[in-house]
Amino acid sequence: MNRFVIEGGIPLQGEVKISGSKNACLPIIAATLLAPGKHIIHNIPQIRDIRTMLRILELIGSKVELLGHTLSIDTSLANNPYAPYELISTMRASFLITGAMIGRFGEAHISRPGGCAIGPRPIDEHLHGFKMLGIKIKEEHGYLHLSSNHIIEGKVYLNEQSVTATENILLATATQQAETHIINGAMEPHVMELIKFLNLMGANIKLKDDIIIVIGNSLHPIEYTISADYIETGTFIIATAITGGEVTLIDAKYEDSIAEITKLQEIGVQIEKVSNGIKVKMSSPIKSCNIKTAPYPGFPTDLQPQITSLLAIANGTSIITETMYEQRFNHILELARMGAEIEIEGRNAIITGVKELSGTKVMASDIRGGASLVIAGLAANGITEISRIYHIDRGYESLETKLSQLGAKIKRV
Ligand code: EPZ
C-alpha cells in the first residue's frame, strides 16, 4: 500500500479541514519535557513524523497517549537524557529533543542526525548556538554529548535563520532563570507558535525587532490546541488552482500565508479570507511568474515543489530560485517524465509552460516533492501512479481521503 493512483482532469470542489501544523507540533511535543506533569494537546495531525517524535518522548520516560487528534503526555517521570541513532536518523527534526533535554536535565546524549533527499541538512548552527550559551559539547562515535552545569544565558547570533536551530535554543533557555537574546532567529509561524506555547507554560519570551528575548522561568504543563498547517494550506490552494476548482479551506489562517497568497494571486488565483478559513477559486488561465524562496516572511521553500507543478502548465516562462536547499529539485526530474519542460541551472529552475501534463509512473523522494507529484497528477491527462508515498505520509494526514472528498479520483493501492 505505498502507491497513489490518480486520474487527472477533475476540478476540486467543496471544503476541506486543514490539519494541525506538523512543524509546530514537533517542537511543542519536545517542549512538554520542560514542564513535569500532564499536558493535553489538541488538533495533533495523524502523521508519521509525529509518531516518531512521540516514540522519542516515551523512550525518555514520558507517558504518551494519542487518542484521535488529542495527545495527553505526562513527562513527570522522564529521566533519560539519551536519544539513539535508530530514532534520530529517521527524522531530522527529532534533533529538537536536544534543547528540551538540556532545559530539563542539563545534559543531552544524542546521535548526530543524518541528511535527507533535499540536502545535507547540517546542524552547525545548532551547535554554534549551544556553544554561545556556554554549553559544553563532546562528540564521539557519531554521538554528541552536551552538558551545562550553570545557568544558561547569553547572546546567540545565528548565521542562518535556521528554524530548528532557533527552536532548539528556545527549548534550552526557556526554563533558565536568565535572559538570552537570539539574533537573526527564524520567524516562521511554527516558531512563533512554539514561543506562544512556552509563554503559556510560564516563560517570558518577547520579540524586539528581529531579536527574540527569552527570560526563562520554571514552567508548568498546559492544555493547548495546535493551529492549522500553513504548508498544507498552500498545498491545497495550489491543488485547487491547477484543477480550476473552487474550495474552502477550513481553519486555514490567511495571515500565516501572505507570501504564497500574494504570488498565487499574481498567477491568477482568487483567494479570500472568509469567517471559517480561506476560499480559493481558479477560473482564469495560469499566468507565469518568478519566485525566490526565502526564510519567513518570504516565499516558503516547503511550497516550492508544489508551485513548480502549477507553473509547469502556466502561459509563459517562470523562474524559481531555491535559495534554502542545494538539492530540492528531485521532483523536477519526475515532472519532466510527465511532459514538463524545466531546465535546472544551479539554484534556478527555468520552467517553460506546456499546454498539459500527461499521466505516467513517477516516484516521490521527500514530503513536498511527493505533494508536487500529486498536484501534477490531479491536472494531468490520464492516469498518474506515484510510488514511495510513505514520504508523503510523513507530512500529510489522509491526503487521498481529503482530495477524494473534493471530487478527485485518487486511491491508495
Ligand atoms: C525546517 O527544517 C522545516 N522542518 C523544514 O520543513 C523547512 O524546509 C525548513 O525549516 C526551512 O523552512 C521543521 O520545521 C521540522 P533550517 P530545518 O535549519 O530547521 C541551513 C518539511 O517539509 N542550515 O531552517 O531543518 C540548511 O542547510 C520540512 O516540513 C545550516 O546551514 O531547516 C538550509 O539551507 C522539510 N546549518 C537552511 O539553513 C544548520 O545548523 C534552512 O535550514 C541548520 C540549517
XYZ file of C-alpha atoms and ligand atoms in Angstrom:
457
model
C 0.000 0.000 0.000
C 2.525 2.588 -0.944
C 1.286 3.999 -4.236
C -1.275 6.626 -5.212
C -3.196 6.175 -8.487
C -4.733 9.423 -9.750
C -6.989 10.103 -12.726
C -6.451 13.758 -13.604
C -8.694 16.482 -15.019
C -11.323 16.893 -12.294
C -11.757 20.385 -10.766
C -11.671 20.204 -6.943
C -14.936 21.421 -5.359
C -16.204 21.727 -1.790
C -14.487 22.235 1.546
C -11.641 20.547 3.424
C -10.373 20.871 7.018
C -6.687 21.736 7.240
C -4.902 19.613 9.878
C -2.742 20.880 12.738
C 0.722 22.140 11.823
C 3.351 19.371 11.706
C 6.198 21.844 12.118
C 4.554 23.444 15.154
C 3.714 20.080 16.765
C 7.264 18.725 16.647
C 8.932 21.440 18.800
C 5.839 21.697 21.029
C 5.941 17.967 21.796
C 9.636 18.365 22.698
C 8.718 21.379 24.878
C 6.456 19.226 27.096
C 9.679 17.758 28.540
C 10.418 21.184 30.079
C 7.437 21.022 32.488
C 6.939 17.834 34.514
C 3.246 16.927 34.572
C 0.401 16.128 32.194
C -0.056 18.192 29.029
C -3.170 17.897 26.819
C -2.643 18.981 23.194
C -5.500 19.047 20.627
C -5.508 19.061 16.799
C -2.433 16.831 16.515
C -2.109 15.649 12.870
C -2.067 11.857 12.453
C 1.204 11.601 10.502
C 4.381 9.534 10.757
C 6.713 12.305 11.919
C 4.529 12.951 14.976
C 4.567 9.250 15.886
C 8.367 9.267 15.605
C 8.654 12.240 17.960
C 6.284 10.649 20.476
C 8.388 7.454 20.478
C 11.397 9.551 21.494
C 9.466 11.151 24.378
C 8.374 7.659 25.537
C 11.958 6.429 25.368
C 12.975 9.297 27.664
C 10.365 8.118 30.193
C 7.210 10.116 29.333
C 3.725 8.583 29.372
C 2.132 9.194 25.960
C -1.477 8.631 24.857
C -2.723 9.776 21.449
C -6.498 9.374 21.023
C -7.568 10.611 17.588
C -6.180 14.131 17.351
C -5.757 14.650 21.112
C -2.460 13.918 22.827
C -2.014 13.539 26.547
C 1.633 13.424 27.558
C 2.928 13.183 31.119
C 6.633 13.970 31.417
C 6.799 13.741 35.244
C 8.868 10.557 35.230
C 11.085 11.435 32.242
C 14.654 10.780 33.350
C 16.705 9.503 30.426
C 18.843 12.066 28.531
C 19.757 9.610 25.759
C 18.366 9.595 22.187
C 19.594 6.705 19.977
C 20.651 6.685 16.327
C 17.778 4.338 15.395
C 15.192 7.039 16.110
C 17.147 10.226 15.401
C 18.235 9.009 11.960
C 14.640 8.594 10.740
C 13.703 12.258 11.156
C 15.990 15.283 11.321
C 13.517 17.283 13.432
C 13.970 14.780 16.282
C 17.177 16.717 16.991
C 14.840 19.231 18.661
C 14.849 16.923 21.710
C 18.409 18.144 22.399
C 17.350 21.616 23.571
C 14.497 20.173 25.626
C 16.817 17.645 27.321
C 19.282 20.419 28.177
C 16.437 22.560 29.530
C 15.125 19.690 31.682
C 18.171 17.590 32.593
C 21.126 19.959 31.980
C 22.549 17.345 29.625
C 21.826 15.511 26.366
C 23.442 12.489 24.655
C 22.182 12.241 21.113
C 23.130 10.754 17.771
C 24.122 13.256 15.095
C 21.139 13.387 12.651
C 21.639 12.364 9.034
C 20.853 14.305 5.892
C 17.885 13.637 3.631
C 16.854 13.799 -0.025
C 16.719 17.616 -0.141
C 20.233 18.270 1.086
C 22.927 17.648 3.738
C 20.849 19.335 6.495
C 23.800 20.362 8.738
C 23.460 21.177 12.462
C 26.388 23.575 12.751
C 24.055 26.471 13.634
C 22.526 24.413 16.453
C 25.945 23.552 17.920
C 27.227 27.118 17.397
C 24.189 28.426 19.315
C 24.590 25.942 22.173
C 28.295 26.836 22.497
C 27.483 30.561 22.645
C 25.223 29.695 25.615
C 28.141 28.094 27.449
C 27.017 24.518 26.834
C 29.909 22.008 26.650
C 29.850 19.675 23.614
C 31.890 16.497 23.055
C 31.490 14.202 20.051
C 32.495 10.566 19.696
C 31.316 7.610 17.613
C 28.616 9.759 15.950
C 27.115 10.785 19.280
C 27.046 14.303 20.699
C 27.396 14.734 24.485
C 26.144 18.123 25.664
C 26.219 19.375 29.251
C 25.918 22.579 31.237
C 26.433 22.914 34.948
C 25.337 26.517 35.298
C 22.504 28.835 34.296
C 22.446 29.066 30.521
C 22.303 32.627 29.192
C 23.894 34.898 26.608
C 23.598 36.403 23.148
C 23.269 33.968 20.270
C 23.860 35.281 16.727
C 22.680 32.790 14.074
C 24.430 32.921 10.690
C 21.464 31.147 9.041
C 17.853 31.818 10.063
C 17.563 28.123 10.873
C 14.093 27.123 12.080
C 15.060 24.150 14.243
C 18.257 25.825 15.486
C 16.135 28.759 16.707
C 13.686 26.316 18.289
C 16.466 24.299 19.943
C 17.844 27.456 21.599
C 14.354 28.462 22.766
C 13.928 24.980 24.314
C 17.329 25.102 26.041
C 16.770 28.553 27.588
C 13.013 28.721 28.362
C 13.442 27.187 31.851
C 16.603 29.118 32.793
C 16.240 31.981 35.307
C 18.260 34.215 32.984
C 17.992 36.426 29.902
C 19.027 35.214 26.452
C 18.944 37.124 23.149
C 18.591 35.218 19.863
C 19.729 37.437 16.979
C 18.760 36.548 13.386
C 16.483 33.746 14.561
C 13.838 32.208 12.281
C 10.371 33.807 12.487
C 8.207 31.171 10.754
C 4.633 30.761 12.086
C 5.634 27.490 13.774
C 8.496 29.217 15.613
C 6.009 31.869 16.819
C 3.613 29.102 17.870
C 6.362 27.424 19.957
C 7.006 30.800 21.644
C 3.256 31.145 22.348
C 3.175 27.615 23.843
C 6.250 28.287 26.052
C 4.784 31.594 27.274
C 1.511 29.856 28.160
C 3.644 27.396 30.180
C 5.103 30.341 32.117
C 8.101 31.503 30.084
C 8.533 35.177 29.214
C 9.637 35.396 25.576
C 9.293 38.620 23.579
C 10.208 39.917 20.115
C 12.120 43.202 19.859
C 12.626 43.976 16.127
C 14.351 40.809 14.845
C 15.675 39.779 18.264
C 13.971 37.079 20.321
C 14.431 37.841 24.032
C 13.999 34.836 26.339
C 13.562 35.404 30.059
C 13.354 31.878 31.332
C 11.264 30.586 34.217
C 10.112 27.331 35.751
C 7.305 26.065 33.527
C 4.002 24.258 34.163
C 2.012 21.848 31.963
C -0.902 23.242 29.923
C -3.783 22.310 27.603
C -3.347 23.666 24.080
C -4.738 23.440 20.516
C -2.319 23.384 17.572
C -3.168 25.843 14.754
C -3.675 24.903 11.094
C -0.690 23.885 8.960
C 0.133 26.759 6.564
C 2.126 24.446 4.279
C -0.838 22.089 3.928
C -2.947 25.218 3.301
C -0.607 26.282 0.472
C -0.608 22.748 -0.922
C -4.429 22.725 -1.159
C -4.587 26.248 -2.639
C -2.242 25.089 -5.409
C -4.166 21.822 -5.942
C -7.390 23.839 -6.314
C -5.673 26.258 -8.722
C -4.151 23.616 -11.003
C -7.527 21.825 -11.396
C -9.507 25.073 -11.933
C -11.657 24.340 -8.912
C -13.369 26.159 -6.058
C -12.573 25.078 -2.479
C -12.894 26.457 1.074
C -10.003 25.540 3.402
C -11.481 25.255 6.912
C -9.361 26.610 9.816
C -6.666 27.910 7.384
C -5.005 31.093 8.689
C -4.757 33.776 5.994
C -2.185 35.784 7.981
C 0.283 32.829 8.004
C 0.237 32.520 4.215
C 0.621 36.091 2.905
C 3.716 35.454 0.721
C 2.289 32.440 -1.105
C -1.186 34.008 -1.378
C 0.317 37.146 -2.970
C 2.244 35.062 -5.512
C -0.757 32.861 -6.302
C -2.984 35.913 -6.817
C -0.317 37.170 -9.268
C -0.718 33.829 -11.096
C -4.481 34.461 -11.328
C -5.888 32.532 -8.359
C -8.777 34.193 -6.480
C -8.088 33.842 -2.733
C -10.104 35.486 0.024
C -10.286 35.300 3.815
C -13.684 34.001 4.992
C -15.068 33.521 8.528
C -14.076 29.835 8.767
C -10.827 29.925 6.770
C -9.748 30.715 3.208
C -11.828 30.487 -0.013
C -9.963 29.626 -3.252
C -11.273 29.785 -6.842
C -9.425 29.461 -10.179
C -11.306 30.352 -13.324
C -8.659 32.138 -15.402
C -5.550 30.987 -17.337
C -2.473 30.281 -15.208
C -0.022 33.191 -15.548
C 3.740 32.593 -15.327
C 5.787 34.366 -12.632
C 9.192 34.347 -10.928
C 9.640 33.094 -7.355
C 12.571 33.099 -4.946
C 12.314 31.058 -1.739
C 13.393 32.755 1.487
C 13.017 32.498 5.256
C 9.687 33.837 6.605
C 8.069 36.161 5.617
C 9.472 35.234 2.184
C 8.063 32.532 -0.082
C 8.358 29.224 1.842
C 10.750 26.636 0.439
C 8.235 23.977 1.543
C 5.861 25.161 -1.189
C 8.468 25.388 -3.954
C 7.880 21.869 -5.365
C 4.099 22.317 -5.307
C 4.074 25.667 -7.151
C 6.574 24.257 -9.664
C 3.857 21.798 -10.762
C 1.379 24.680 -11.202
C 3.833 26.789 -13.226
C 4.677 23.771 -15.408
C 1.347 24.376 -17.221
C 1.313 28.202 -16.998
C 1.268 30.505 -20.036
C 4.889 31.581 -20.495
C 8.203 31.047 -18.747
C 8.769 31.169 -14.982
C 11.974 31.102 -12.960
C 12.040 29.588 -9.472
C 15.156 30.194 -7.350
C 15.591 27.764 -4.442
C 17.853 29.629 -2.006
C 17.383 27.346 1.031
C 18.489 23.905 -0.143
C 21.080 22.551 -2.549
C 19.040 19.595 -3.790
C 15.373 20.458 -3.565
C 14.729 19.722 -7.268
C 14.247 15.925 -7.233
C 10.580 16.363 -8.188
C 11.602 18.189 -11.399
C 13.050 15.030 -12.934
C 9.736 13.281 -12.248
C 7.659 16.202 -13.602
C 9.735 16.024 -16.802
C 8.538 12.434 -17.206
C 5.007 13.903 -17.219
C 5.942 16.271 -20.035
C 7.038 19.333 -18.060
C 9.787 21.469 -19.696
C 12.073 22.591 -16.850
C 15.790 23.402 -17.052
C 17.847 23.337 -13.837
C 20.706 25.849 -13.694
C 22.320 25.793 -10.250
C 19.690 27.085 -7.814
C 17.336 28.125 -10.626
C 14.578 26.107 -12.264
C 13.560 27.676 -15.613
C 10.031 26.473 -16.353
C 8.614 26.763 -19.884
C 4.854 26.301 -19.512
C 3.340 23.477 -21.583
C -0.308 23.007 -22.552
C -0.831 19.988 -20.303
C 0.989 17.218 -18.440
C 0.395 13.556 -19.158
C -0.062 10.844 -16.561
C 2.667 8.217 -16.087
C 4.549 6.365 -13.319
C 6.575 8.649 -11.013
C 8.318 8.312 -7.632
C 8.218 10.503 -4.511
C 11.546 11.144 -2.752
C 10.571 13.641 0.001
C 7.426 15.064 1.616
C 6.881 18.199 -0.502
C 8.287 16.730 -3.712
C 5.745 13.928 -3.314
C 2.978 16.509 -2.830
C 4.057 18.239 -6.057
C 3.604 14.954 -7.964
C 0.081 14.535 -6.528
C -0.728 18.092 -7.648
C 0.625 17.390 -11.147
C -1.360 14.126 -11.284
C -4.601 15.943 -10.391
C -4.258 18.055 -13.557
C -2.537 15.576 -15.875
C -4.248 13.949 -18.845
C -4.711 10.272 -17.953
C -3.518 8.167 -15.023
C -0.554 9.036 -12.757
C 0.889 6.410 -10.421
C 3.089 7.701 -7.582
C 5.303 5.240 -5.670
C 7.072 5.631 -2.275
C 4.176 7.641 -0.879
C 5.415 6.909 2.663
C 7.347 10.163 2.143
C 4.032 11.993 1.702
C 2.514 10.273 4.753
C 5.267 11.850 6.877
C 3.713 15.292 6.431
C 0.112 14.931 5.229
C -2.787 13.305 7.110
C -5.066 11.196 4.848
C -4.207 13.253 1.764
C -6.095 10.933 -0.580
C -9.220 10.990 1.630
C -9.252 14.790 1.727
C -8.756 15.042 -2.046
C -11.449 12.398 -2.737
C -13.880 14.437 -0.611
C -13.175 17.316 -3.019
C -14.041 15.133 -6.020
C -10.569 13.964 -7.041
C -10.176 10.448 -8.424
C -7.287 9.231 -6.244
C -6.779 5.925 -4.460
C -4.072 4.321 -2.325
C -3.033 0.872 -3.636
C 12.621 23.355 8.986
O 13.711 22.490 8.780
C 11.409 22.598 8.498
N 11.244 21.399 9.321
C 11.591 22.230 7.033
O 10.380 21.614 6.600
C 11.792 23.515 6.233
O 12.091 23.169 4.900
C 12.939 24.348 6.819
O 12.748 24.567 8.216
C 13.063 25.712 6.152
O 11.875 26.436 6.340
C 10.710 21.537 10.552
O 10.386 22.633 10.992
C 10.549 20.278 11.345
P 16.644 25.015 8.567
P 15.159 22.858 9.385
O 17.516 24.645 9.717
O 15.024 23.616 10.639
C 20.781 25.656 6.617
C 9.007 19.926 5.724
O 8.803 19.613 4.564
N 21.277 25.253 7.929
O 15.809 26.245 8.657
O 15.954 21.638 9.394
C 20.203 24.463 5.887
O 21.200 23.797 5.167
C 10.425 20.232 6.188
O 8.113 20.058 6.598
C 22.639 25.309 8.191
O 23.412 25.685 7.328
O 15.688 23.834 8.270
C 19.212 25.106 4.963
O 19.917 25.603 3.833
C 11.430 19.961 5.076
N 23.075 24.916 9.406
C 18.714 26.300 5.741
O 19.676 26.549 6.774
C 22.233 24.490 10.402
O 22.696 24.160 11.513
C 17.360 26.044 6.359
O 17.521 25.017 7.255
C 20.863 24.440 10.119
C 20.403 24.836 8.885
